[in-house]
Coordinates of C-alpha atoms and ligand atoms in Angstrom, one line a residue:
X8 CA 80.7 57.7 95.2
X9 CA 78.4 59.4 92.9
X10 CA 77.2 63.0 93.8
X11 CA 73.9 64.8 93.9
X12 CA 70.4 64.2 93.1
X13 CA 69.5 66.3 89.9
X14 CA 67.1 68.4 88.6
X15 CA 64.0 66.5 87.3
X16 CA 63.0 67.7 83.8
X17 CA 61.7 65.7 81.0
X18 CA 64.2 66.0 77.9
X19 CA 63.8 64.4 74.3
X20 CA 66.8 65.2 72.4
X21 CA 69.2 64.0 69.3
X22 CA 72.4 63.5 70.9
X23 CA 76.1 63.9 69.1
X24 CA 77.1 60.9 67.0
X25 CA 80.1 58.9 68.3
X26 CA 81.7 55.5 67.6
X27 CA 83.9 53.1 69.4
X28 CA 86.0 50.6 67.5
X29 CA 86.4 47.1 68.6
X30 CA 89.4 46.8 71.1
X31 CA 91.3 44.5 73.3
X32 CA 93.5 45.4 76.5
X33 CA 96.5 45.0 74.0
X34 CA 95.1 48.6 72.3
X35 CA 96.6 50.1 75.7
X36 CA 100.0 50.8 76.0
X37 CA 101.6 47.8 77.9
X38 CA 102.7 50.1 81.2
X39 CA 98.6 51.1 81.1
X40 CA 97.2 50.2 84.7
X41 CA 93.9 48.6 85.0
X42 CA 92.9 48.2 88.4
X43 CA 89.5 48.7 90.9
X44 CA 89.5 50.4 94.0
X45 CA 87.9 50.9 97.5
X46 CA 88.4 53.3 100.4
X47 CA 89.0 52.6 104.4
X48 CA 86.0 53.6 105.8
X49 CA 84.0 52.4 103.5
X50 CA 86.1 48.7 103.0
X51 CA 88.1 48.5 106.4
X52 CA 85.3 48.1 109.5
X53 CA 87.3 47.6 112.4
X54 CA 86.3 51.0 113.5
X55 CA 87.4 50.3 117.2
X56 CA 89.8 47.9 117.2
X57 CA 93.7 47.9 117.7
X58 CA 93.9 51.8 118.6
X59 CA 92.2 53.3 116.0
X60 CA 90.3 56.3 116.8
X61 CA 86.8 57.7 115.2
X62 CA 86.8 59.8 112.1
X63 CA 84.1 62.4 111.0
X64 CA 82.4 59.6 109.3
X65 CA 81.7 57.6 112.3
X66 CA 78.5 58.3 113.3
X67 CA 77.9 61.0 110.5
X68 CA 74.6 59.9 108.6
X69 CA 72.7 62.8 106.4
X70 CA 70.2 61.0 105.6
X71 CA 67.6 58.1 106.9
X72 CA 68.7 54.5 106.8
X73 CA 72.2 55.2 106.2
X74 CA 74.1 52.5 108.4
X75 CA 77.3 52.7 109.0
X76 CA 80.7 51.5 108.1
X77 CA 81.5 49.8 111.6
X78 CA 82.2 46.5 109.5
X79 CA 81.9 47.4 106.1
X80 CA 83.6 44.1 104.1
X81 CA 85.4 43.9 107.1
X82 CA 88.7 44.2 104.9
X83 CA 90.9 44.9 107.9
X84 CA 90.8 41.5 108.7
X85 CA 89.8 39.8 105.0
X86 CA 92.7 41.5 103.4
X87 CA 94.5 38.9 102.4
X88 CA 91.4 36.9 101.3
X89 CA 90.3 40.2 99.0
X90 CA 94.1 40.8 97.6
X91 CA 93.5 36.9 96.6
X92 CA 90.1 37.8 94.4
X93 CA 92.0 41.1 93.1
X94 CA 95.1 38.5 91.8
X95 CA 92.3 35.9 90.6
X96 CA 90.5 38.6 88.6
X97 CA 93.6 39.9 87.2
X98 CA 93.9 43.3 88.5
X99 CA 97.1 45.2 87.6
X100 CA 96.5 48.0 90.4
X101 CA 94.7 48.2 93.6
X102 CA 93.6 51.9 94.9
X103 CA 92.8 52.1 98.6
X104 CA 93.0 54.6 101.0
X105 CA 94.8 55.0 104.9
X106 CA 92.4 55.6 107.6
X107 CA 94.3 58.5 109.2
X108 CA 93.2 57.8 112.7
X109 CA 94.1 54.3 112.5
X110 CA 97.9 55.2 111.7
X111 CA 97.9 58.3 113.8
X112 CA 95.0 58.2 116.3
X113 CA 95.3 61.8 117.7
X114 CA 95.5 63.3 114.0
X115 CA 99.0 64.1 114.8
X116 CA 101.9 62.7 116.9
X117 CA 102.8 59.2 117.6
X118 CA 102.1 56.7 115.5
X119 CA 99.9 53.6 116.4
X120 CA 102.0 50.5 115.8
X121 CA 99.1 48.1 115.4
X122 CA 97.6 50.6 112.4
X123 CA 101.1 50.8 110.6
X124 CA 101.3 47.0 110.7
X125 CA 98.0 46.8 109.0
X126 CA 98.7 48.8 106.0
X127 CA 102.7 47.2 105.8
X128 CA 100.9 44.1 105.2
X129 CA 98.5 44.8 103.2
X130 CA 101.0 46.3 100.9
X131 CA 103.2 43.5 100.8
X132 CA 100.6 41.4 100.0
X133 CA 99.5 43.3 97.0
X134 CA 103.1 43.2 95.9
X135 CA 103.8 39.7 96.3
X136 CA 100.5 39.4 94.2
X137 CA 101.6 41.6 91.3
X138 CA 99.5 44.1 92.1
X139 CA 100.2 47.9 92.0
X140 CA 99.1 49.8 95.0
X141 CA 97.9 53.2 94.2
X142 CA 97.5 55.3 97.8
X143 CA 95.2 57.9 98.6
X144 CA 95.9 59.6 101.6
X145 CA 92.9 61.4 102.4
X146 CA 89.1 59.7 101.5
X147 CA 86.7 62.0 103.6
X148 CA 88.0 60.4 107.0
X149 CA 89.4 63.2 109.0
X150 CA 90.0 62.0 112.5
X151 CA 87.5 63.3 115.0
X152 CA 90.4 64.8 117.3
X153 CA 90.8 67.3 114.7
X154 CA 87.5 68.5 113.8
X155 CA 87.1 68.9 117.3
X156 CA 90.0 70.5 118.4
X157 CA 89.8 73.3 115.5
X158 CA 87.8 72.3 113.3
X159 CA 89.2 70.3 110.7
X160 CA 89.6 71.6 106.8
X161 CA 88.3 75.3 107.9
X162 CA 91.2 75.7 109.8
X163 CA 94.7 77.2 108.4
X164 CA 96.2 74.4 110.9
X165 CA 95.3 71.3 108.8
X166 CA 97.9 72.3 106.6
X167 CA 100.3 71.6 108.9
X168 CA 98.8 68.5 110.2
X169 CA 97.8 66.9 107.1
X170 CA 101.6 67.5 105.8
X171 CA 102.9 65.8 108.8
X172 CA 100.5 62.8 108.1
X173 CA 101.6 62.5 104.5
X174 CA 105.1 62.7 105.8
X175 CA 104.6 59.4 108.0
X176 CA 103.4 57.7 104.8
X177 CA 105.9 58.9 102.2
X178 CA 108.5 57.8 105.0
X179 CA 106.5 54.1 105.8
X180 CA 105.2 53.1 102.8
X181 CA 107.3 55.0 99.9
X182 CA 109.4 52.4 99.1
X183 CA 106.8 50.1 98.2
X184 CA 104.2 52.8 97.1
X185 CA 104.9 55.1 93.6
X186 CA 101.7 56.4 93.5
X187 CA 99.6 58.9 95.4
X188 CA 97.0 60.7 95.7
X189 CA 96.8 63.5 98.4
X190 CA 93.2 64.2 98.2
X191 CA 90.2 62.4 97.1
X192 CA 87.8 64.2 94.9
X193 CA 88.7 67.7 96.3
X194 CA 86.0 69.6 94.5
X195 CA 82.8 67.4 95.5
X196 CA 84.4 67.4 99.4
X197 CA 84.3 71.0 99.8
X198 CA 81.0 71.2 98.0
X199 CA 79.2 68.6 99.8
X200 CA 80.7 69.1 103.2
X201 CA 80.8 72.9 103.4
X202 CA 78.2 74.2 100.8
X203 CA 75.5 71.6 100.9
X204 CA 75.7 69.9 104.1
X205 CA 75.6 66.2 102.9
X206 CA 79.5 65.3 103.8
X207 CA 81.2 65.2 106.9
X208 CA 81.3 67.7 109.0
X209 CA 78.0 68.7 107.7
X210 CA 78.3 72.5 107.6
X211 CA 75.7 74.6 105.4
X212 CA 74.0 77.8 106.0
X213 CA 70.6 77.4 107.7
X214 CA 68.5 78.4 104.9
X215 CA 70.8 77.0 102.2
X216 CA 70.7 73.5 101.3
X217 CA 68.4 71.6 99.3
X218 CA 69.4 68.5 101.2
X219 CA 69.7 68.5 104.9
X220 CA 69.8 71.2 107.7
X221 CA 73.3 72.2 108.9
X222 CA 73.5 73.5 112.7
X223 CA 76.3 75.5 111.7
X224 CA 78.2 76.6 108.6
X225 CA 78.5 79.4 105.7
X226 CA 77.5 77.9 102.3
X227 CA 78.6 81.0 101.0
X228 CA 82.2 81.7 102.3
X229 CA 83.2 78.3 103.7
X230 CA 83.3 76.1 100.5
X231 CA 86.1 78.5 99.3
X232 CA 88.1 78.8 102.4
X233 CA 88.0 75.0 102.3
X234 CA 88.8 74.4 98.8
X235 CA 92.1 77.1 99.3
X236 CA 93.2 74.8 102.4
X237 CA 92.7 71.7 100.3
X238 CA 95.2 73.5 97.8
X239 CA 98.1 74.3 100.3
X240 CA 97.6 71.3 102.2
X241 CA 98.0 69.5 98.6
X242 CA 100.2 71.3 97.5
X243 CA 102.8 71.4 101.0
X244 CA 102.4 67.6 101.1
X245 CA 103.7 67.3 97.1
X246 CA 106.9 69.5 97.7
X247 CA 107.6 67.8 101.0
X248 CA 107.7 64.6 98.7
X249 CA 109.6 66.4 95.8
X250 CA 112.4 67.4 98.6
X251 CA 112.8 64.8 100.7
X252 CA 111.4 61.4 98.8
X253 CA 111.4 61.6 95.1
X254 CA 114.8 61.0 94.2
X255 CA 115.1 57.9 95.9
X256 CA 111.6 56.7 95.9
X257 CA 110.6 57.7 92.3
X258 CA 106.7 58.1 92.7
X259 CA 104.2 60.4 91.8
X260 CA 101.7 62.3 93.5
X261 CA 98.4 63.9 92.4
X262 CA 95.1 65.8 93.3
X263 CA 91.8 63.9 92.3
X264 CA 88.7 66.1 91.5
X265 CA 85.2 64.8 90.6
X266 CA 84.2 65.8 87.1
X267 CA 80.9 65.9 85.3
X268 CA 80.2 65.6 81.8
X269 CA 78.8 69.1 80.9
X270 CA 77.3 69.8 77.7
X271 CA 75.3 72.9 76.6
X272 CA 71.2 71.8 76.7
X273 CA 70.6 74.0 73.7
X274 CA 72.6 75.5 71.0
X275 CA 71.9 79.2 72.7
X276 CA 74.6 81.6 73.2
X277 CA 73.4 81.8 77.0
X278 CA 73.7 77.8 77.4
X279 CA 77.1 78.0 76.2
X280 CA 78.4 80.2 78.5
X281 CA 76.5 78.8 81.3
X282 CA 78.5 75.3 80.5
X283 CA 81.7 77.6 80.4
X284 CA 80.8 78.8 83.5
X285 CA 80.0 75.4 84.8
X286 CA 83.5 73.8 83.9
X287 CA 85.4 76.9 85.1
X288 CA 83.6 76.1 89.0
X289 CA 83.9 72.6 88.9
X290 CA 87.3 71.7 87.2
X291 CA 89.0 75.5 86.7
X292 CA 88.2 76.1 90.9
X293 CA 90.9 73.7 91.6
X294 CA 92.9 72.7 88.6
X295 CA 93.5 76.1 87.1
X296 CA 95.5 77.1 90.2
X297 CA 97.3 73.8 90.0
X298 CA 98.6 74.1 86.5
X299 CA 98.3 78.1 86.0
X300 CA 98.6 79.1 89.7
X301 CA 95.3 80.8 90.3
X302 CA 91.2 80.7 90.4
X303 CA 89.4 81.0 86.9
X304 CA 88.6 84.8 86.0
X305 CA 84.9 84.0 86.1
X306 CA 85.1 82.8 90.0
X307 CA 86.8 86.0 91.3
X308 CA 84.2 88.4 89.6
X309 CA 81.3 85.9 90.5
X310 CA 82.3 85.1 94.0
X311 CA 84.2 88.2 94.9
X312 CA 85.8 88.9 98.1
X313 CA 84.5 85.6 99.4
X314 CA 87.1 83.6 97.2
X315 CA 90.3 83.8 99.2
X316 CA 93.2 85.0 97.4
X317 CA 96.9 83.0 96.5
X318 CA 99.9 85.3 97.8
X319 CA 102.6 85.4 95.1
X320 CA 104.4 82.7 97.5
X321 CA 101.2 80.5 97.5
X322 CA 100.6 80.5 94.1
X323 CA 104.1 79.5 93.5
X324 CA 103.7 76.7 95.6
X325 CA 100.1 75.4 94.4
X326 CA 101.2 75.8 90.5
X327 CA 102.9 72.4 88.9
X328 CA 102.6 70.6 92.5
X329 CA 100.3 68.1 91.0
X330 CA 102.2 65.3 88.9
X331 CA 98.8 63.7 87.4
X332 CA 95.0 64.6 87.9
X333 CA 93.0 62.1 89.4
X334 CA 89.9 61.9 88.0
X335 CA 86.5 60.6 88.9
X336 CA 83.6 60.5 86.8
X337 CA 80.4 58.9 86.6
X338 CA 77.8 61.0 85.1
X339 CA 77.0 63.6 82.4
X340 CA 74.6 66.7 82.4
X341 CA 73.2 69.1 80.2
X342 CA 73.8 72.8 81.5
X343 CA 71.5 75.1 81.2
X344 CA 71.6 78.9 82.1
X345 CA 69.5 79.3 85.7
X346 CA 66.1 81.2 85.4
X347 CA 66.4 84.7 86.3
X348 CA 65.6 84.8 90.0
X349 CA 65.0 87.7 92.7
X350 CA 68.7 88.7 93.7
X351 CA 69.9 86.0 96.0
X352 CA 70.5 87.3 99.5
X353 CA 73.7 86.7 101.0
X354 CA 72.2 84.7 103.3
X355 CA 71.1 82.2 100.6
X356 CA 74.1 82.1 98.7
X357 CA 76.0 79.1 98.1
X358 CA 78.4 76.9 95.7
X359 CA 75.3 76.4 93.4
X360 CA 73.8 80.0 93.5
X361 CA 77.3 81.6 92.5
X362 CA 77.8 78.9 89.4
X363 CA 74.1 80.0 88.7
X364 CA 73.7 77.2 86.1
X365 CA 70.6 74.2 86.1
X366 CA 71.8 70.7 84.9
X367 CA 69.8 68.0 83.5
X368 CA 70.9 64.7 84.1
X369 CA 71.4 62.6 80.6
X370 CA 71.2 59.2 81.7
X371 CA 73.2 56.5 83.3
X372 CA 75.8 55.5 80.6
X373 CA 76.7 58.2 78.9
X374 CA 80.2 57.0 77.3
X375 CA 81.0 60.1 74.7
X376 CA 80.5 62.3 78.0
X377 CA 83.5 60.9 79.4
X378 CA 85.6 61.1 76.2
X379 CA 84.6 65.0 76.5
X380 CA 85.7 65.0 79.9
X381 CA 89.0 63.6 78.9
X382 CA 89.4 66.0 75.7
X383 CA 88.9 68.9 78.0
X384 CA 91.2 68.3 80.3
X385 CA 93.7 67.7 77.7
X386 CA 93.1 71.1 76.0
X387 CA 92.4 73.6 78.9
X388 CA 95.2 72.0 81.0
X389 CA 98.2 71.5 78.9
X390 CA 97.4 67.8 78.6
X391 CA 98.6 66.6 82.1
X392 CA 98.8 63.2 83.2
X393 CA 95.6 61.4 84.1
X394 CA 94.7 58.4 86.6
X395 CA 91.0 57.8 86.2
X396 CA 90.7 57.1 89.5
X397 CA 86.7 55.9 89.8
X398 CA 84.6 55.5 87.1
X399 CA 81.6 52.6 87.7
X400 CA 78.0 51.6 87.7
X401 CA 75.6 51.6 90.5
X402 CA 73.0 49.4 91.1
X403 CA 70.5 48.2 93.8
X404 CA 72.0 46.0 96.2
X405 CA 71.1 42.6 95.7
X406 CA 72.4 38.8 94.9
X407 CA 72.0 39.6 91.2
X408 CA 75.4 38.1 89.8
X409 CA 74.3 38.7 86.2
X410 CA 74.8 42.0 86.0
X411 CA 75.3 42.5 82.4
X412 CA 74.2 46.6 82.4
X413 CA 77.4 46.7 84.5
X414 CA 79.5 45.2 81.7
X415 CA 78.1 47.4 79.2
X416 CA 78.7 50.4 81.1
X417 CA 82.3 49.3 81.8
X418 CA 83.0 48.3 78.3
X419 CA 81.6 51.6 76.5
X420 CA 83.3 54.1 78.8
X421 CA 86.9 51.5 78.6
X422 CA 86.3 52.4 75.1
X423 CA 85.1 56.0 75.3
X424 CA 88.7 56.6 77.4
X425 CA 90.7 54.8 74.6
X426 CA 88.8 57.4 72.0
X427 CA 90.5 59.8 74.5
X428 CA 94.0 58.4 74.3
X429 CA 94.2 58.0 70.5
X430 CA 93.2 61.6 70.4
X431 CA 96.1 62.6 72.6
X432 CA 94.8 62.7 76.2
X433 CA 97.6 61.5 78.6
X434 CA 95.4 59.0 80.7
X435 CA 97.6 56.1 82.5
X436 CA 95.5 54.2 84.4
X437 CA 91.7 53.2 85.0
X438 CA 90.4 52.1 88.3
X439 CA 86.7 50.6 88.3
X440 CA 84.6 51.7 91.4
X441 CA 84.4 49.4 93.3
X442 CA 86.5 46.5 93.9
X443 CA 83.8 44.7 95.7
X444 CA 80.2 45.9 97.5
X445 CA 81.1 48.1 100.5
X446 CA 79.7 51.3 102.3
X447 CA 78.7 53.6 99.7
X448 CA 79.1 56.8 101.5
X449 CA 75.7 58.7 100.5
X450 CA 73.4 55.4 100.2
X451 CA 74.9 52.8 102.7
X452 CA 74.7 49.4 101.5
X453 CA 71.4 50.0 99.5
X454 CA 73.5 50.5 96.6
X455 CA 76.5 48.9 95.2
X456 CA 79.1 49.4 92.6
X457 CA 81.3 46.3 93.3
X458 CA 82.3 43.6 90.8
X459 CA 82.1 41.2 93.7
X460 CA 79.0 40.9 95.8
X461 CA 79.1 40.9 99.6
X462 CA 76.5 39.3 101.4
X463 CA 76.2 41.8 103.6
X464 CA 73.6 39.2 106.0
X465 CA 76.0 36.8 106.2
X466 CA 78.4 36.1 109.2
X467 CA 81.3 35.5 106.9
X468 CA 80.5 38.5 104.4
X469 CA 80.7 35.9 101.9
X470 CA 81.9 37.2 98.4
X471 CA 80.9 36.2 95.1
X472 CA 81.9 37.4 91.7
X473 CA 79.9 38.9 89.3
X474 CA 79.6 38.6 85.5
X475 CA 81.4 42.0 85.6
X476 CA 84.3 40.4 87.3
X477 CA 84.6 37.9 85.0
X478 CA 84.5 40.0 82.1
X479 CA 87.2 42.1 83.7
X480 CA 89.4 39.3 84.1
X481 CA 88.6 38.1 80.3
X482 CA 89.4 41.7 79.0
X483 CA 92.3 42.0 81.2
X484 CA 94.2 38.5 80.1
X485 CA 93.2 39.4 76.9
X486 CA 90.8 36.7 75.7
X487 CA 87.7 39.2 76.0
X488 CA 87.6 41.6 72.4
X489 CA 84.9 44.2 72.8
X490 CA 82.9 44.3 69.8
X491 CA 82.5 47.8 67.7
X492 CA 80.4 49.7 70.2
X493 CA 77.7 52.5 68.5
X494 CA 77.5 54.9 71.5
X495 CA 74.8 57.1 69.5
X496 CA 71.4 57.5 71.2
X497 CA 69.1 59.2 69.2
X498 CA 66.6 60.0 71.7
X499 CA 66.9 60.2 75.3
X500 CA 64.1 60.2 77.2
X501 CA 64.8 61.3 81.0
X502 CA 62.3 61.8 83.9
X503 CA 63.4 61.7 87.5
X504 CA 66.5 62.2 89.7
X505 CA 69.1 59.9 89.9
X506 CA 69.6 56.9 92.3
X507 CA 71.6 58.2 95.0
Ligands
NAG612 C1 78.3 84.5 105.9 O1 79.4 85.0 105.8 C2 79.3 86.6 104.9 C3 80.6 87.0 105.0 O2 81.5 86.5 106.1 C4 78.4 86.9 106.0 O3 78.1 87.9 105.1 C5 76.8 86.3 106.0 O4 76.3 87.0 106.8 C6 77.0 84.7 106.5 N1 76.2 83.9 106.3 C7 75.5 83.6 107.2 C8 74.3 82.7 107.0 O5 76.4 83.3 108.1
NAG613 C1 90.8 65.7 69.1 O1 92.0 66.4 69.4 C2 92.0 67.4 68.7 C3 93.1 69.0 69.0 O2 93.3 68.8 70.5 C4 90.6 68.6 68.8 O3 90.7 69.6 68.0 C5 89.9 67.7 68.4 O4 88.3 68.4 68.9 C6 89.5 66.3 69.0 N1 88.5 65.4 68.6 C7 87.9 64.8 69.3 C8 86.8 63.8 68.4 O5 87.6 65.0 70.1
NAG614 C1 73.1 35.7 102.5 O1 73.3 35.0 103.9 C2 72.3 34.7 104.9 C3 72.8 34.2 106.3 O2 73.9 33.4 106.2 C4 71.6 33.3 104.2 O3 70.5 33.2 104.8 C5 71.1 34.3 102.7 O4 70.8 33.3 102.1 C6 72.4 34.5 101.6 N1 72.0 35.2 100.7 C7 72.5 35.1 99.4 C8 72.1 35.9 98.3 O5 73.3 34.2 99.2
NAG615 C1 90.4 34.6 81.0 O1 89.4 34.9 81.7 C2 88.7 34.5 81.6 C3 87.3 34.5 82.2 O2 86.8 35.6 81.6 C4 89.2 32.7 81.9 O3 87.9 31.9 81.9 C5 90.3 32.1 81.4 O4 90.6 31.0 81.8 C6 91.3 33.2 81.4 N1 92.3 33.0 80.1 C7 93.5 32.8 80.8 C8 94.4 32.4 79.9 O5 94.0 33.1 81.7

């Protein structure tokens, strides 16, 4: 999922110099994993079959013409076919998520046997084809029952219910699944759902969001409360895994964040400081507690009493609770200091006004920005193990199978990742988003990232490989060499907002 639309400014800039040498699959370590991903609500469909109950995404539609994931790719019924496509494509790994309300329909309590069977079947099918599963526990789709009962992630009670859900998954799937992500793009989830109101449950202050009108919420406080609960829920599940399962199952478990490449717009001191502040808000907010046990100083200073405080015990639990960092990356932004504005009233405060920067998109394909993200993570957070859990290129959904721009994007981003690895980044896997065209959370069926085209008008939801799928196959089977790429752009002209 690509995040928000961006400020619209025209820029002409000389960009940094960077280069990617020729490379092949064999330049990566043998145990490096190349895969692709989907998520439950976006791929499965079958929303009211076999005992599944609604999640907060069912029926949520912040923008017009959003459609829904009622059928999506019908992965629930077509999983065998899709695993076969993955195997033909040569995927080494597949990232997917569990629909919590399919496995445990009331959010807690009895397991739904048919839901359980579906995930066991899917995992078995993957393993039979030699494809390593990477399982995300939570990808935006809280059981509606828990939202209705106590407000979901805004309430401390979520920690216990999330941990119990994770416990079921570790117990039932953990003999076969070795790679676990607790919560998908946790920072953008908290911001999008509780500051901007564009993700369910759609909370924001009435006067705050640039995008939608919310009927409830408080953008100045809720994103931080939810961020705190996310960290505690992640840590609780992760610590449970270590205590109860890890010695036997030998898997690893991580939290996933959304990352922008962030670079100062000019070489002024102000823009440099603003860029560091944006990094502290986007990356440090969740990663600094995970690695060092507390929030960044600049956030404590700016957000003040609205930022929850870790007790010593909580800090202990959270610090070191991620075996790896899951990274989602699509875009790179220039950052500039916000224009001085009349002091912001408390009723207008939100995550974005707290961060206090303006951002300018550089364009769609900025591989050196991705390299910069991996370099920053390496240098600022003790070189954590990293899995790239999403990276991909959006196009308008149509039947064009010759997606050469997508092929160019993937080549250059994989090349940029290789540069970072050669300079010491501990990146261990790359999952292209998405394996197949699916229901995009903020764009419905209008925009696609898939390696496979899906004809959503066709009763059988026919799948057809795009050029990018066969490029990936060739890269993975070692018959495609990527030529040296010059990723220097002398000039970048940008105007308008991103396509989502
Ligand atoms: C949000 O919460 C803060 C702190 O409790 C309060 O001062 C502010 O008035 C609330 N804002 C809205 C829009 O309810
Ligand atoms: C490579 O890593 C070193 C050490 O972390 C760092 O100083 C240097 O800037 C990195 N080079 C690039 C091109 O990012
Ligand atoms: C999609 O399916 C519809 C209905 O079967 C068919 O009429 C149409 O030609 C298909 N489109 C493509 C691009 O194959
Ligand atoms: C490698 O993949 C390409 C598709 O890009 C395919 O044509 C070729 O047959 C594959 N070769 C092997 C040895 O699997």
